[in-house]
Short mmCIF file of C-alpha atoms and ligand atoms in Angstrom, two decimals:
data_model
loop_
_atom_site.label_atom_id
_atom_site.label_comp_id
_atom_site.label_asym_id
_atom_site.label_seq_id
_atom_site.Cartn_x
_atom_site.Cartn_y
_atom_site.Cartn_z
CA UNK A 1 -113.01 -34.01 -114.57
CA UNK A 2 -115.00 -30.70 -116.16
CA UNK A 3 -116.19 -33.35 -118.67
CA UNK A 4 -117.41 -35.11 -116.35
CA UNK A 5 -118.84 -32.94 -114.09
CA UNK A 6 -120.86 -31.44 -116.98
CA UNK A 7 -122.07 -34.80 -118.64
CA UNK A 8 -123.16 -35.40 -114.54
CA UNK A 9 -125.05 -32.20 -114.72
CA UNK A 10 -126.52 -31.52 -118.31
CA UNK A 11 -127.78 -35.70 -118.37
CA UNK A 12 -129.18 -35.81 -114.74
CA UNK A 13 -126.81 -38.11 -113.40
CA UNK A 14 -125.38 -35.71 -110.31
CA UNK A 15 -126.51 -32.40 -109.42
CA UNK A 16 -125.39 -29.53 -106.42
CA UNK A 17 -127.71 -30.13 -103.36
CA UNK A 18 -129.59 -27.03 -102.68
CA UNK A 19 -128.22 -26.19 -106.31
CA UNK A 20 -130.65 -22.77 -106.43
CA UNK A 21 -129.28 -21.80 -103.33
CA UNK A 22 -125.92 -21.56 -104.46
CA UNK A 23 -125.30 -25.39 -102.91
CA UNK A 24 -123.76 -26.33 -99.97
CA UNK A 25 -119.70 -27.50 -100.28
CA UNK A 26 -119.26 -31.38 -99.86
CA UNK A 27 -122.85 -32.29 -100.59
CA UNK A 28 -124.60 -33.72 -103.88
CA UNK A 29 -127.26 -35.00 -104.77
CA UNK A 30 -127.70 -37.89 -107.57
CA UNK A 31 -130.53 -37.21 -110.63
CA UNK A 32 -132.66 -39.74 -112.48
CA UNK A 33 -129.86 -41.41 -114.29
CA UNK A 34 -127.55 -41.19 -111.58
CA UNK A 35 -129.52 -42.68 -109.14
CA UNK A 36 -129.87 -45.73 -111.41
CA UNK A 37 -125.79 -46.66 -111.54
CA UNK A 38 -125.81 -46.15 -108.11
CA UNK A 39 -128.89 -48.48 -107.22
CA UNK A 40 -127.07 -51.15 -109.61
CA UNK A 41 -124.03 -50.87 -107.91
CA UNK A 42 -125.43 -51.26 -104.40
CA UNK A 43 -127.20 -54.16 -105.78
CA UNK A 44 -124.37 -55.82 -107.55
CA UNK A 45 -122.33 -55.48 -104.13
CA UNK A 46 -124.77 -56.98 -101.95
CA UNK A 47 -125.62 -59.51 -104.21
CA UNK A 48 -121.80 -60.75 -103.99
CA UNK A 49 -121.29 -60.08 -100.59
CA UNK A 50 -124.62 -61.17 -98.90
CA UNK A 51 -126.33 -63.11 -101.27
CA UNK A 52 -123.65 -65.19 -102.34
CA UNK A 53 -122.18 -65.94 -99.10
CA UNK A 54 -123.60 -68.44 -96.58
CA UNK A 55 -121.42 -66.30 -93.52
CA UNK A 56 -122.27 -62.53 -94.79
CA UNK A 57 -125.00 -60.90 -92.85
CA UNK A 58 -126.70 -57.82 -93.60
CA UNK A 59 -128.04 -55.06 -91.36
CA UNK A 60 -128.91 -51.29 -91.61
CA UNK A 61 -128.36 -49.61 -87.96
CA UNK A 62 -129.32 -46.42 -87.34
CA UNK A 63 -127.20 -43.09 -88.31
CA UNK A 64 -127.41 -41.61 -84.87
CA UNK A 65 -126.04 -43.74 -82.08
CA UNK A 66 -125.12 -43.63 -78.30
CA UNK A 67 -122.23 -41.45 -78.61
CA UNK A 68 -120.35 -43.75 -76.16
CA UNK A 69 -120.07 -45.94 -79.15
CA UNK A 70 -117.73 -43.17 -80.88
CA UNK A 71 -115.97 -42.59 -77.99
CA UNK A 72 -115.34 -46.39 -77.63
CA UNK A 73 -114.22 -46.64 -80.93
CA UNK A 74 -111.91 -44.32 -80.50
CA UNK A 75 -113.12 -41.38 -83.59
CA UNK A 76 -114.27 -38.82 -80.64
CA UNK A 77 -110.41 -38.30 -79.86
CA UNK A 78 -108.63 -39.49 -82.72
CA UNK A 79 -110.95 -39.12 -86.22
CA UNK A 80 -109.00 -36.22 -87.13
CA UNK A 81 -107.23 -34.60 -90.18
CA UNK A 82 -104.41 -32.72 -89.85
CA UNK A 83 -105.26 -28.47 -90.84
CA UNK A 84 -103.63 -25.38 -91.70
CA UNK A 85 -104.88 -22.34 -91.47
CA UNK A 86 -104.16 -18.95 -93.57
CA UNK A 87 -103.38 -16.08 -91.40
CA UNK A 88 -103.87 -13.45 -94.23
CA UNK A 89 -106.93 -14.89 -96.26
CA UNK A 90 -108.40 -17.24 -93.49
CA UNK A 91 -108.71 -20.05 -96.01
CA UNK A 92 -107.90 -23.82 -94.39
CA UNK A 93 -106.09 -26.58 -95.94
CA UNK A 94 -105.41 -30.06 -95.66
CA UNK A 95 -102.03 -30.13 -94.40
CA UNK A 96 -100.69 -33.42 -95.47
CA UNK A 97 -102.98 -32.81 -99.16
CA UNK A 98 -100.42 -29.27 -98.97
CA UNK A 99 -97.20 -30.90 -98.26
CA UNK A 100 -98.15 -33.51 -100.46
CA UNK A 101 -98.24 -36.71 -98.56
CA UNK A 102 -99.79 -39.68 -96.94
CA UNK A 103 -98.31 -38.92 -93.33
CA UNK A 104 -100.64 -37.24 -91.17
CA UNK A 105 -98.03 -37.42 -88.39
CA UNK A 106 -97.48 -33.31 -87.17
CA UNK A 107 -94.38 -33.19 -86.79
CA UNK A 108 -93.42 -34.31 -90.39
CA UNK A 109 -96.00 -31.99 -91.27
CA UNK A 110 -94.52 -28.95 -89.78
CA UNK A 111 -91.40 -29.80 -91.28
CA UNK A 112 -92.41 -30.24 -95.02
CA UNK A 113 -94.92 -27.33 -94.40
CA UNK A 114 -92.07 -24.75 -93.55
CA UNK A 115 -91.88 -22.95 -96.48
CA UNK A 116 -95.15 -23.53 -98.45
CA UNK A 117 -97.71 -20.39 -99.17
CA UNK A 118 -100.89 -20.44 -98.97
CA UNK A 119 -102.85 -21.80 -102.52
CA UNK A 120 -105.72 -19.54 -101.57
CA UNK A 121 -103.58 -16.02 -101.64
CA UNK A 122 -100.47 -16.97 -102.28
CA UNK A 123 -99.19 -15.50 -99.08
CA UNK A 124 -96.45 -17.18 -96.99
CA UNK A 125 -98.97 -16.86 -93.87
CA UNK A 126 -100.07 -20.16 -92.74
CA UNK A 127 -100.00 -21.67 -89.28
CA UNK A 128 -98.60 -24.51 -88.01
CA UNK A 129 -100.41 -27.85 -88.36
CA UNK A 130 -103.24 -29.19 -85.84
CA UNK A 131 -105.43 -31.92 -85.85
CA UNK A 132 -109.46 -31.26 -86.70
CA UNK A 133 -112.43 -33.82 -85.69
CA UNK A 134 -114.07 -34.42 -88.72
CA UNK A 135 -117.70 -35.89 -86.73
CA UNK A 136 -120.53 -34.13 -87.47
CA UNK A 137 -122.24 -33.33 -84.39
CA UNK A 138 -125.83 -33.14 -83.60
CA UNK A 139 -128.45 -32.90 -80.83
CA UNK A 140 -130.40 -35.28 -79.71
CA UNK A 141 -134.24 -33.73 -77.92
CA UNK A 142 -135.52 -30.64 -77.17
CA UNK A 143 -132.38 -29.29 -75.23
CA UNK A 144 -129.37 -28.59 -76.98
CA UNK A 145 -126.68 -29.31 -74.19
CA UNK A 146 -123.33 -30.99 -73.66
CA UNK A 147 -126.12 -34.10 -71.86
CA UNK A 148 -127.55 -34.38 -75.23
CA UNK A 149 -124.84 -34.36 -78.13
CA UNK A 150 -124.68 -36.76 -80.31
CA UNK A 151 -122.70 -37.85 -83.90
CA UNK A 152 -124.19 -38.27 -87.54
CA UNK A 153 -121.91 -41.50 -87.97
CA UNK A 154 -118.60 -41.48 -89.55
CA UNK A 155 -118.41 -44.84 -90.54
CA UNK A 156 -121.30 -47.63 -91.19
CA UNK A 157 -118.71 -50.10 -89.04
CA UNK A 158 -119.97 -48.81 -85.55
CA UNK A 159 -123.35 -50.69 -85.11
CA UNK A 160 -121.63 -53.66 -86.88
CA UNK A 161 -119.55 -53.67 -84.23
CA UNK A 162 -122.27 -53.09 -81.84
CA UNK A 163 -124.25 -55.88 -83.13
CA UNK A 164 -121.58 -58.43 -83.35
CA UNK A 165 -122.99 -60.32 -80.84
CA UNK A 166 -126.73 -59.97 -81.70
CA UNK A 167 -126.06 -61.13 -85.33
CA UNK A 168 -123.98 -63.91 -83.44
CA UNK A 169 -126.80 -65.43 -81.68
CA UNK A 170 -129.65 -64.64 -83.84
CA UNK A 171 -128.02 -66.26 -87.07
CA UNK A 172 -126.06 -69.32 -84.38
CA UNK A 173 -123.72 -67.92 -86.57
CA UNK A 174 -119.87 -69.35 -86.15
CA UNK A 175 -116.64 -67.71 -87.02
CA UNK A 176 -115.52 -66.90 -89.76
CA UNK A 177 -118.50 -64.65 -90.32
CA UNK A 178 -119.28 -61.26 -92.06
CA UNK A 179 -121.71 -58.74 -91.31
CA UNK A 180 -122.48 -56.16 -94.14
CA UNK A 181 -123.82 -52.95 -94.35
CA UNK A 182 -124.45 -50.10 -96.21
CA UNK A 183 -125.73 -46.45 -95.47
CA UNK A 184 -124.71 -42.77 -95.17
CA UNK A 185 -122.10 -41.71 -93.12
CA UNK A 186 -120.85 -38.08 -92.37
CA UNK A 187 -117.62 -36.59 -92.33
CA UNK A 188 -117.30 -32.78 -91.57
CA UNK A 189 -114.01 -32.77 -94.57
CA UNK A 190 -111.78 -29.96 -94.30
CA UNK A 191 -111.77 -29.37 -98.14
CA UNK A 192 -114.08 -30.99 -99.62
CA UNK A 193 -113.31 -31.85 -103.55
CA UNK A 194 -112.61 -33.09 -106.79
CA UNK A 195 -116.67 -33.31 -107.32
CA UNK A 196 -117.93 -36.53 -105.44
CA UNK A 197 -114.69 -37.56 -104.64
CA UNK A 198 -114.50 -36.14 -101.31
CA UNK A 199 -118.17 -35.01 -99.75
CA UNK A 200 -119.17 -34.56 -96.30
CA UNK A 201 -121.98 -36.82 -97.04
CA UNK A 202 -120.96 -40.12 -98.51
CA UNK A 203 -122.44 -43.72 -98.93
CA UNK A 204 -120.09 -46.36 -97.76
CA UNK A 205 -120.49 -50.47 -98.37
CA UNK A 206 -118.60 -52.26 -95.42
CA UNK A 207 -118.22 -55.52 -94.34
CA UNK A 208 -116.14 -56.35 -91.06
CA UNK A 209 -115.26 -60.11 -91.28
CA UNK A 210 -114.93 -61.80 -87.82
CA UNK A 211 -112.69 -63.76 -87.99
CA UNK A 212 -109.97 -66.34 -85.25
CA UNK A 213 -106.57 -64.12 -85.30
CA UNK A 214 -104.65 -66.74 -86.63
CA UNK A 215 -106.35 -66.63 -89.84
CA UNK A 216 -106.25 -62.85 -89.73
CA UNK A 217 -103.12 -63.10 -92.93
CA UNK A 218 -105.41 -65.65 -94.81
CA UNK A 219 -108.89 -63.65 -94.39
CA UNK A 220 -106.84 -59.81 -95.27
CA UNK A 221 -105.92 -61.70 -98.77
CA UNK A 222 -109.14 -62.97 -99.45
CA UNK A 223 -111.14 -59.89 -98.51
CA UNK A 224 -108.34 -57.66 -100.94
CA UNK A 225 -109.00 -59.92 -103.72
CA UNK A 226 -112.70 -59.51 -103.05
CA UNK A 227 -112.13 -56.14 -103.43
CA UNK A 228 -110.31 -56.13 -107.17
CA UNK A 229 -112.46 -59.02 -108.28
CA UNK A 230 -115.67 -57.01 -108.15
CA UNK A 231 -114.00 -54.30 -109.54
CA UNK A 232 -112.72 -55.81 -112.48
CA UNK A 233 -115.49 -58.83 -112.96
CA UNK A 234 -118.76 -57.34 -111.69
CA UNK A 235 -118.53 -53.45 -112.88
CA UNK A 236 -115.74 -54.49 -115.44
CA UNK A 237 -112.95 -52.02 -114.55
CA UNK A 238 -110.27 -51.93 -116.67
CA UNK A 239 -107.48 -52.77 -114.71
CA UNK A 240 -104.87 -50.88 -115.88
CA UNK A 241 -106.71 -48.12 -113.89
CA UNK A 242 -106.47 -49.71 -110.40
CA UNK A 243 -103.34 -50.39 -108.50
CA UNK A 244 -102.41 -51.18 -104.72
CA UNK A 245 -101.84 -48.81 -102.26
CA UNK A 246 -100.29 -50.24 -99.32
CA UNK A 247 -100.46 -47.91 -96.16
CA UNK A 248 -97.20 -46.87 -94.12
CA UNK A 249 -97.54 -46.96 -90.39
CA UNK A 250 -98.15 -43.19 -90.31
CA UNK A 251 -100.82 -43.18 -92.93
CA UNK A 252 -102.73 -45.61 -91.14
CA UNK A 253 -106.33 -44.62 -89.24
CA UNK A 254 -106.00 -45.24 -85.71
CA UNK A 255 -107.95 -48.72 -85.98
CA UNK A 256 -106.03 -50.20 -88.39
CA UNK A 257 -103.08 -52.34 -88.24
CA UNK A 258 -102.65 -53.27 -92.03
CA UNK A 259 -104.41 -51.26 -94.89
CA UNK A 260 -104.37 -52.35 -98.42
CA UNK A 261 -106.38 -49.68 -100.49
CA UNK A 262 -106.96 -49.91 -104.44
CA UNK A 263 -106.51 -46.95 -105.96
CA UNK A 264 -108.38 -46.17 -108.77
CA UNK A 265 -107.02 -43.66 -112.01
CA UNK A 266 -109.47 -40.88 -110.70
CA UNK A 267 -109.48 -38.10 -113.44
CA UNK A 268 -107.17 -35.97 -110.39
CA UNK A 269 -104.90 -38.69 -110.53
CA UNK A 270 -104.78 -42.16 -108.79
CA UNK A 271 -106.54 -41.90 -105.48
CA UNK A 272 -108.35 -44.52 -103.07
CA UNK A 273 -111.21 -46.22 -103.92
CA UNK A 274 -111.49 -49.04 -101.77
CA UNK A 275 -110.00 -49.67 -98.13
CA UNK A 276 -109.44 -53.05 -96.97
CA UNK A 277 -107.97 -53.11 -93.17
CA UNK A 278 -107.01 -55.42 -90.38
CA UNK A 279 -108.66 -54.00 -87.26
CA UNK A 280 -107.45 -56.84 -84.99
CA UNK A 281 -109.56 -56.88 -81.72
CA UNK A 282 -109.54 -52.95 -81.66
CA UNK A 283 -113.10 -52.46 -81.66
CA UNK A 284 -114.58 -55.35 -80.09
CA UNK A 285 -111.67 -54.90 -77.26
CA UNK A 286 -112.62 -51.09 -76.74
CA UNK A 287 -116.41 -51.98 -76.43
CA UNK A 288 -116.13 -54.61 -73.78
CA UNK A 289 -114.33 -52.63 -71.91
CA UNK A 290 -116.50 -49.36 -72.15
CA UNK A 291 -119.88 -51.42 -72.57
CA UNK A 292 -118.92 -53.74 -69.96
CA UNK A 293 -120.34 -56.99 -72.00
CA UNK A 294 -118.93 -59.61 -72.72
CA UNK A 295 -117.75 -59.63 -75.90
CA UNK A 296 -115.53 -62.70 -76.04
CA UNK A 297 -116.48 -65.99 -78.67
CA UNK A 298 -116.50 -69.67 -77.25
CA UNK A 299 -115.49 -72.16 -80.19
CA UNK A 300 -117.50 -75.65 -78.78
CA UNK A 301 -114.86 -77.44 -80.92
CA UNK A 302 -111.31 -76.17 -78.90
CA UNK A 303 -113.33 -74.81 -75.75
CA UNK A 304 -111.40 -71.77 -76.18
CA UNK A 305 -112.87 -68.12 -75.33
CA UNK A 306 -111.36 -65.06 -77.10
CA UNK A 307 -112.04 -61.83 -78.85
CA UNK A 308 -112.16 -62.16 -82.44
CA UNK A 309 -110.44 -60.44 -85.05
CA UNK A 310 -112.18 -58.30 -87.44
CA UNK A 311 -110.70 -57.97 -91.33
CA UNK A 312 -112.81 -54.66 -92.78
CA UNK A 313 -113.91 -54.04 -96.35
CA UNK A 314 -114.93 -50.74 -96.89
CA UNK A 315 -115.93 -48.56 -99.59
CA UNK A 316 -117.70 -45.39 -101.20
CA UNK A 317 -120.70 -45.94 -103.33
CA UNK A 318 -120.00 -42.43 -104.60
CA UNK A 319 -116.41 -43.15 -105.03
CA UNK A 320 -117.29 -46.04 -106.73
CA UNK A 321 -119.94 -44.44 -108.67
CA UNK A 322 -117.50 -41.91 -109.97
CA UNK A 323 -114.58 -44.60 -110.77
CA UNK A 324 -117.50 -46.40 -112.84
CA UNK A 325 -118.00 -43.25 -114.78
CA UNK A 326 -114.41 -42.31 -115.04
CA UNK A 327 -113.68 -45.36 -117.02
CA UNK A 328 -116.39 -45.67 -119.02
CA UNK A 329 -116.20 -41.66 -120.25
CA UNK A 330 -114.74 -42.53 -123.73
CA UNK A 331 -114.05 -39.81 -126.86
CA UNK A 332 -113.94 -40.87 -130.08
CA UNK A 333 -113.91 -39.34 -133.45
CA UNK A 334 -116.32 -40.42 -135.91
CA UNK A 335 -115.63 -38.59 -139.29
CA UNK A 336 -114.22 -35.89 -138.14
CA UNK A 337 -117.79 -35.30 -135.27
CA UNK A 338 -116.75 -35.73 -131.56
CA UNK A 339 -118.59 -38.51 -130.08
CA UNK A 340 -118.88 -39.14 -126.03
CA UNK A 341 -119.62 -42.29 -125.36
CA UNK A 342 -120.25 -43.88 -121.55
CA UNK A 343 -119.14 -47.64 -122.19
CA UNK A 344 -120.84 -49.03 -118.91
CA UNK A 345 -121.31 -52.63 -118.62
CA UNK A 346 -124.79 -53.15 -119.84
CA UNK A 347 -126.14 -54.17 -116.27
CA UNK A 348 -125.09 -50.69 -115.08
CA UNK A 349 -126.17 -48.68 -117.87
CA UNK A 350 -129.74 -46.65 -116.66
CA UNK A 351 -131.64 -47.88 -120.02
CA UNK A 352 -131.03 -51.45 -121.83
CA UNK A 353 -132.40 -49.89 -124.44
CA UNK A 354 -133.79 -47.07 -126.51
CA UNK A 355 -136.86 -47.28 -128.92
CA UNK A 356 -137.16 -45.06 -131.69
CA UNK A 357 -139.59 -44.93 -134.78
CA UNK A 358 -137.77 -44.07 -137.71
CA UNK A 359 -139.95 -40.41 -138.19
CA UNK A 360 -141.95 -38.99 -135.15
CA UNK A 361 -144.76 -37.95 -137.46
CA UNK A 362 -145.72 -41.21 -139.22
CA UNK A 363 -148.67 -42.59 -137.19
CA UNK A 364 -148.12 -46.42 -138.61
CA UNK A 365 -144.17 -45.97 -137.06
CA UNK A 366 -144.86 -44.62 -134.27
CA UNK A 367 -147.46 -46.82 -133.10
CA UNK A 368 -145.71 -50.13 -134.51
CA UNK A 369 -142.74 -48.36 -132.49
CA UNK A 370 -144.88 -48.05 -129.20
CA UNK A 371 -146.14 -52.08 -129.65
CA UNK A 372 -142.25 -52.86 -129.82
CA UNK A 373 -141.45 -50.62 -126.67
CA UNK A 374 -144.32 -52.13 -124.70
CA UNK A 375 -142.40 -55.64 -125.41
CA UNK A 376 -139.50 -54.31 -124.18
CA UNK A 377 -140.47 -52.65 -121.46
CA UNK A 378 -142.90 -55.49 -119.97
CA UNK A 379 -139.50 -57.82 -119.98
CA UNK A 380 -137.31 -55.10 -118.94
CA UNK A 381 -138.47 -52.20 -117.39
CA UNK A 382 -135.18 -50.33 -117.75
CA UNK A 383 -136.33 -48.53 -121.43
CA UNK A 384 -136.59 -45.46 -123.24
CA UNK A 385 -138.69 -44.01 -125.65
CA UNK A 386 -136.56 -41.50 -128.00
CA UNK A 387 -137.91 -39.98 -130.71
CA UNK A 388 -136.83 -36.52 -130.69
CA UNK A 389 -134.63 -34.83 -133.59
CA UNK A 390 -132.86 -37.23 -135.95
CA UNK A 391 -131.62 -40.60 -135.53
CA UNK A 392 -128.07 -39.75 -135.15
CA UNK A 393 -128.71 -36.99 -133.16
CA UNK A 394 -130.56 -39.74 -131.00
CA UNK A 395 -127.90 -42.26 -130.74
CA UNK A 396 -125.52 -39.59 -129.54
CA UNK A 397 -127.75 -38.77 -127.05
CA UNK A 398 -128.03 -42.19 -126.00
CA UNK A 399 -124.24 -43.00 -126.39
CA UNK A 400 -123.39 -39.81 -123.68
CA UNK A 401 -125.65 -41.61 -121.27
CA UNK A 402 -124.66 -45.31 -121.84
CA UNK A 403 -127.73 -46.70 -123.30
CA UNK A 404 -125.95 -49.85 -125.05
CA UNK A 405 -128.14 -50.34 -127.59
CA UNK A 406 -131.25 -48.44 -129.80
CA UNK A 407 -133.88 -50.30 -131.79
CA UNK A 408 -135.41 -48.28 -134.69
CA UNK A 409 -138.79 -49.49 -136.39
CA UNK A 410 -138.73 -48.00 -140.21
CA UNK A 411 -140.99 -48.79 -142.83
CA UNK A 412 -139.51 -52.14 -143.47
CA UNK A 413 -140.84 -53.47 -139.89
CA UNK A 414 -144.62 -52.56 -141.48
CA UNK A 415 -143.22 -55.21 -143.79
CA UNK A 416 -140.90 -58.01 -142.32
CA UNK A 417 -141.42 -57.21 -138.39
CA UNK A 418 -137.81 -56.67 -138.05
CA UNK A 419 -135.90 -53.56 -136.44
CA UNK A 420 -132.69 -52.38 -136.66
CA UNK A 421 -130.16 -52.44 -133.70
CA UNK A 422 -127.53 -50.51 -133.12
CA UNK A 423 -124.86 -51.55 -130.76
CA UNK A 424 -123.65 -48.74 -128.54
CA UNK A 425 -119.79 -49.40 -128.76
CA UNK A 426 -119.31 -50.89 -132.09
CA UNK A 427 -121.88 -48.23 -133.98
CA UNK A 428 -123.01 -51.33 -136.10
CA UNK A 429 -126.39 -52.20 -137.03
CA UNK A 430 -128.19 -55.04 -137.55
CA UNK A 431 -131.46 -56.29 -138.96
CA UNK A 432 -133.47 -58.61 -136.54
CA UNK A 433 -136.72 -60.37 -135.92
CA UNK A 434 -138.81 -58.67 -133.20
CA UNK A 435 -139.52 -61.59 -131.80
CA UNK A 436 -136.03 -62.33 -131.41
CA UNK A 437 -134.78 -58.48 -129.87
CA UNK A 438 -135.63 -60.25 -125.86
CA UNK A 439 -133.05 -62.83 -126.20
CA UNK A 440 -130.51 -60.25 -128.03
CA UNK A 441 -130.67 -57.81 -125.01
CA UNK A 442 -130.92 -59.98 -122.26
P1 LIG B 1 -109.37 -40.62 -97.49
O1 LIG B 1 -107.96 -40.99 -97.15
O2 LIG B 1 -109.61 -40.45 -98.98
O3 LIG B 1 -109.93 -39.49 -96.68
P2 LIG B 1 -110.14 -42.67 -95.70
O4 LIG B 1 -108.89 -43.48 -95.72
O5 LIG B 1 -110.44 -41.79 -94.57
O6 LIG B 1 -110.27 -41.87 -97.09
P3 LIG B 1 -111.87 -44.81 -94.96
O7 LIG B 1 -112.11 -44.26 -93.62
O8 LIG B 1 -111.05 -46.02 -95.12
O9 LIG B 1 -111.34 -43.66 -95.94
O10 LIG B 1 -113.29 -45.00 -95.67
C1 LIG B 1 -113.60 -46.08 -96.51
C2 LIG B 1 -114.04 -45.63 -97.87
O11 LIG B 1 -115.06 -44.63 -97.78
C3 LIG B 1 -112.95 -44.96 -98.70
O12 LIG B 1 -112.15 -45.92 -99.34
C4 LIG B 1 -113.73 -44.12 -99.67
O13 LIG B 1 -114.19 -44.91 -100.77
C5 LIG B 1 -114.93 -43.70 -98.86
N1 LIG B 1 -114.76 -42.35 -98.33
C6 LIG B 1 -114.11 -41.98 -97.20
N2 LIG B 1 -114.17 -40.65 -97.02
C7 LIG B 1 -114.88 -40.16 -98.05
C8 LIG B 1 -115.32 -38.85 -98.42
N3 LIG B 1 -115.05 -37.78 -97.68
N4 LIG B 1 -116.04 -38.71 -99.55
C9 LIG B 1 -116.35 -39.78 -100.31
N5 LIG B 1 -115.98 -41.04 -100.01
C10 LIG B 1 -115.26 -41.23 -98.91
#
């Protein structure tokens, strides 16, 4: 994790927020390179899940909603962690990350708590477990009063839910159908950790897939092998670093009636990635009854009325983000010299390519160089101009950052217009054509 924490940091991929302030626990922000994956990755999933689906919606609701909507939904009483407190240092815990489970259930807690100390101090002083609300409240208007609280969202589900039945009528869409989404949503984490693993600001991608309940077995399936097909296919996972996590009833959040996670080899240690749950009628249910609209679908074909099901897909861009990094981070030795290498998928990586003359100070390279780069760059956009310290010096620098492969114009392009390319994972080099570097990278 320090490795990549620091490669995050010293390359402009992820950086403290408020870093000169001393930062602010649970919240990062993402630097020039950073930003890049991330975009990709955002792309990639709405691509598969919108684009390529005739029943996937999209929408982007607003972070701040009528707080009746939370209390609907149920996380105003129960989106909770369970917490200890120290008694002698006044540090708090997760209690079911301290007694080393999945249960959140207290009573289980208290038990496997009993004779634990404290990881802060060391002392046996902590109290007994209690549940925490993890939304992040705000106000909304000039007066700051009980009238006029409100929630930063803790999920992106809630104005899917909200919207079912606008997205219903304005698309004359029928069931099955998806609606996807994907924004910031805040969760006040007792301790958060493990970098961007756990924030209090994250960036979640969620579909909820509406759905008849007696296809609810058939639509979980599909949506879980959704799930490990992107992984694997579109940001080419290994998968010996995922694995199914199957919740147990206590584990579960308090919509959820199945939960399949993937859990992803996290440099901490296999941990979820990606959530996909059967919420049965849960939320629809709770907001007809506190909305008092009717919520209910009318198939034309069996003239039946009912509340659908909803089968969720749900997961972290950051999370993800960090998973992508995790297993592309390679070592290697290379005659005896350390080299770091980020073996992204090429469609991820923040350049395509990096364009180098041979000697910074040679006019004839460097502008022969520059007519190569504008080529590149015009077709691409995604490309970097690198011409600082020597060329191995360069391709290390543009190995650590994933940059899968660097063209370098010599003296033989004055000659032959051809460059060398150097492929990021292999270290080989080849002689090509200019004109034929386009179809090469693409
Ligand atoms: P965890 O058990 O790790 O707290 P969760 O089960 O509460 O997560 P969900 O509510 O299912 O998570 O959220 C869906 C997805 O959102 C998760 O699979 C994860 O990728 C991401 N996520 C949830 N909480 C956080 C967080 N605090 N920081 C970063 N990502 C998060």
């Amino acid at each position: 994790m320090e490795d990549i924490v620091s490669l995050c940091k010293r390359r402009g991929f992820v950086f403290q927020a408020s870093e000169i302030y001393g930062g602010l626990a649970g919240f990062w922000d993402y630097g020039p390179l950073g930003v890049e994956i991330v975009n990709r990755i955002k792309a990639e999933w709405w691509k598969a899940m919108v684009s390529e689906n005739d029943n996937i919606y999209g929408v982007d609701g607003a972070i701040i909603q009528n707080p009746k909507l939370w209390e609907a939904s149920g996380h105003v009483a129960g989106f909770t962690d369970p917490l200890v407190d120290c008694k002698n240092c006044g540090a708090r815990h997760r209690a079911d990350h301290l007694a080393g489970t999945d249960s959140t259930d207290l009573a289980e807690l208290k038990v496997l708590l009993k004779d634990k100390v404290c990881p802060t101090c060391g002392k046996k002083s902590l109290t007994e477990p209690r549940t925490y609300n993890m939304m992040m409240k705000t106000w909304v208007g000039p007066i700051e009063d009980d009238s006029s609280v409100a929630y930063l969202r803790p999920e992106t589900a809630g104005s899917i839910f909200t919207n079912y039945e606008n997205v219903r009528e304005t698309m004359r869409a029928k069931l099955p159908f998806g609606v996807a989404q994907i924004g910031k949503a805040f969760r006040n984490e007792i301790s958060p950790r493990d970098f961007i693993f756990r924030v209090r600001e994250l960036e979640q991608m969620e579909m909820q897939y509406f759905i008849h309940p007696e296809n609810q077995d058939q639509a979980y399936e599909e949506w879980r092998e959704f799930a490990w097909k992107f992984l694997t296919e579109r940001l080419g996972i290994d998968k010996q670093n995922l694995q199914w996590h199957e919740h147990a009833e206590n584990e579960r959040a308090h919509y959820a009636a199945a939960a399949h996670d993937i859990y992803f080899n996290f440099p901490q240690g296999f941990k979820e990635l990606w959530g996909t749950h059967n919420r049965t009628d849960y939320d629809l249910s709770n907001h007809q009854r506190v909305s008092g609209k009717d919520l209910q679908y009318f198939d034309d074909a069996t003239r039946e009325r009912f509340l659908p099901y909803v089968i969720e897909s749900s997961v972290g861009v950051g999370r993800m983000f960090l998973a992508v990094m995790t297993d592309a981070y390679h070592e290697e030795d290379i005659n005896g010299d350390k080299r770091v290498v980020l073996k992204l998928k090429p469609e991820l990586a923040p350049y395509r390519v990096a364009v180098s003359p041979l000697l910074k100070n040679k006019p004839e390279l460097a502008q022969k160089a520059q007519e190569v780069y504008n080529i590149l760059k015009n077709k691409f956009g995604n490309v970097v101009w690198d011409d600082n310290g020597n060329i191995g010096k360069r391709y290390r620098r543009q190995d650590e950052i994933g940059t899968p492969y660097c063209v370098v114009i010599d003296f033989d392009t004055l000659e032959d217009d051809t460059v060398t390319i150097r492929n990021r994972d292999t270290t080989k080099q080849e002689r090509i054509k200019i004109t034929d570097l386009e179809a090469k990278l693409c």
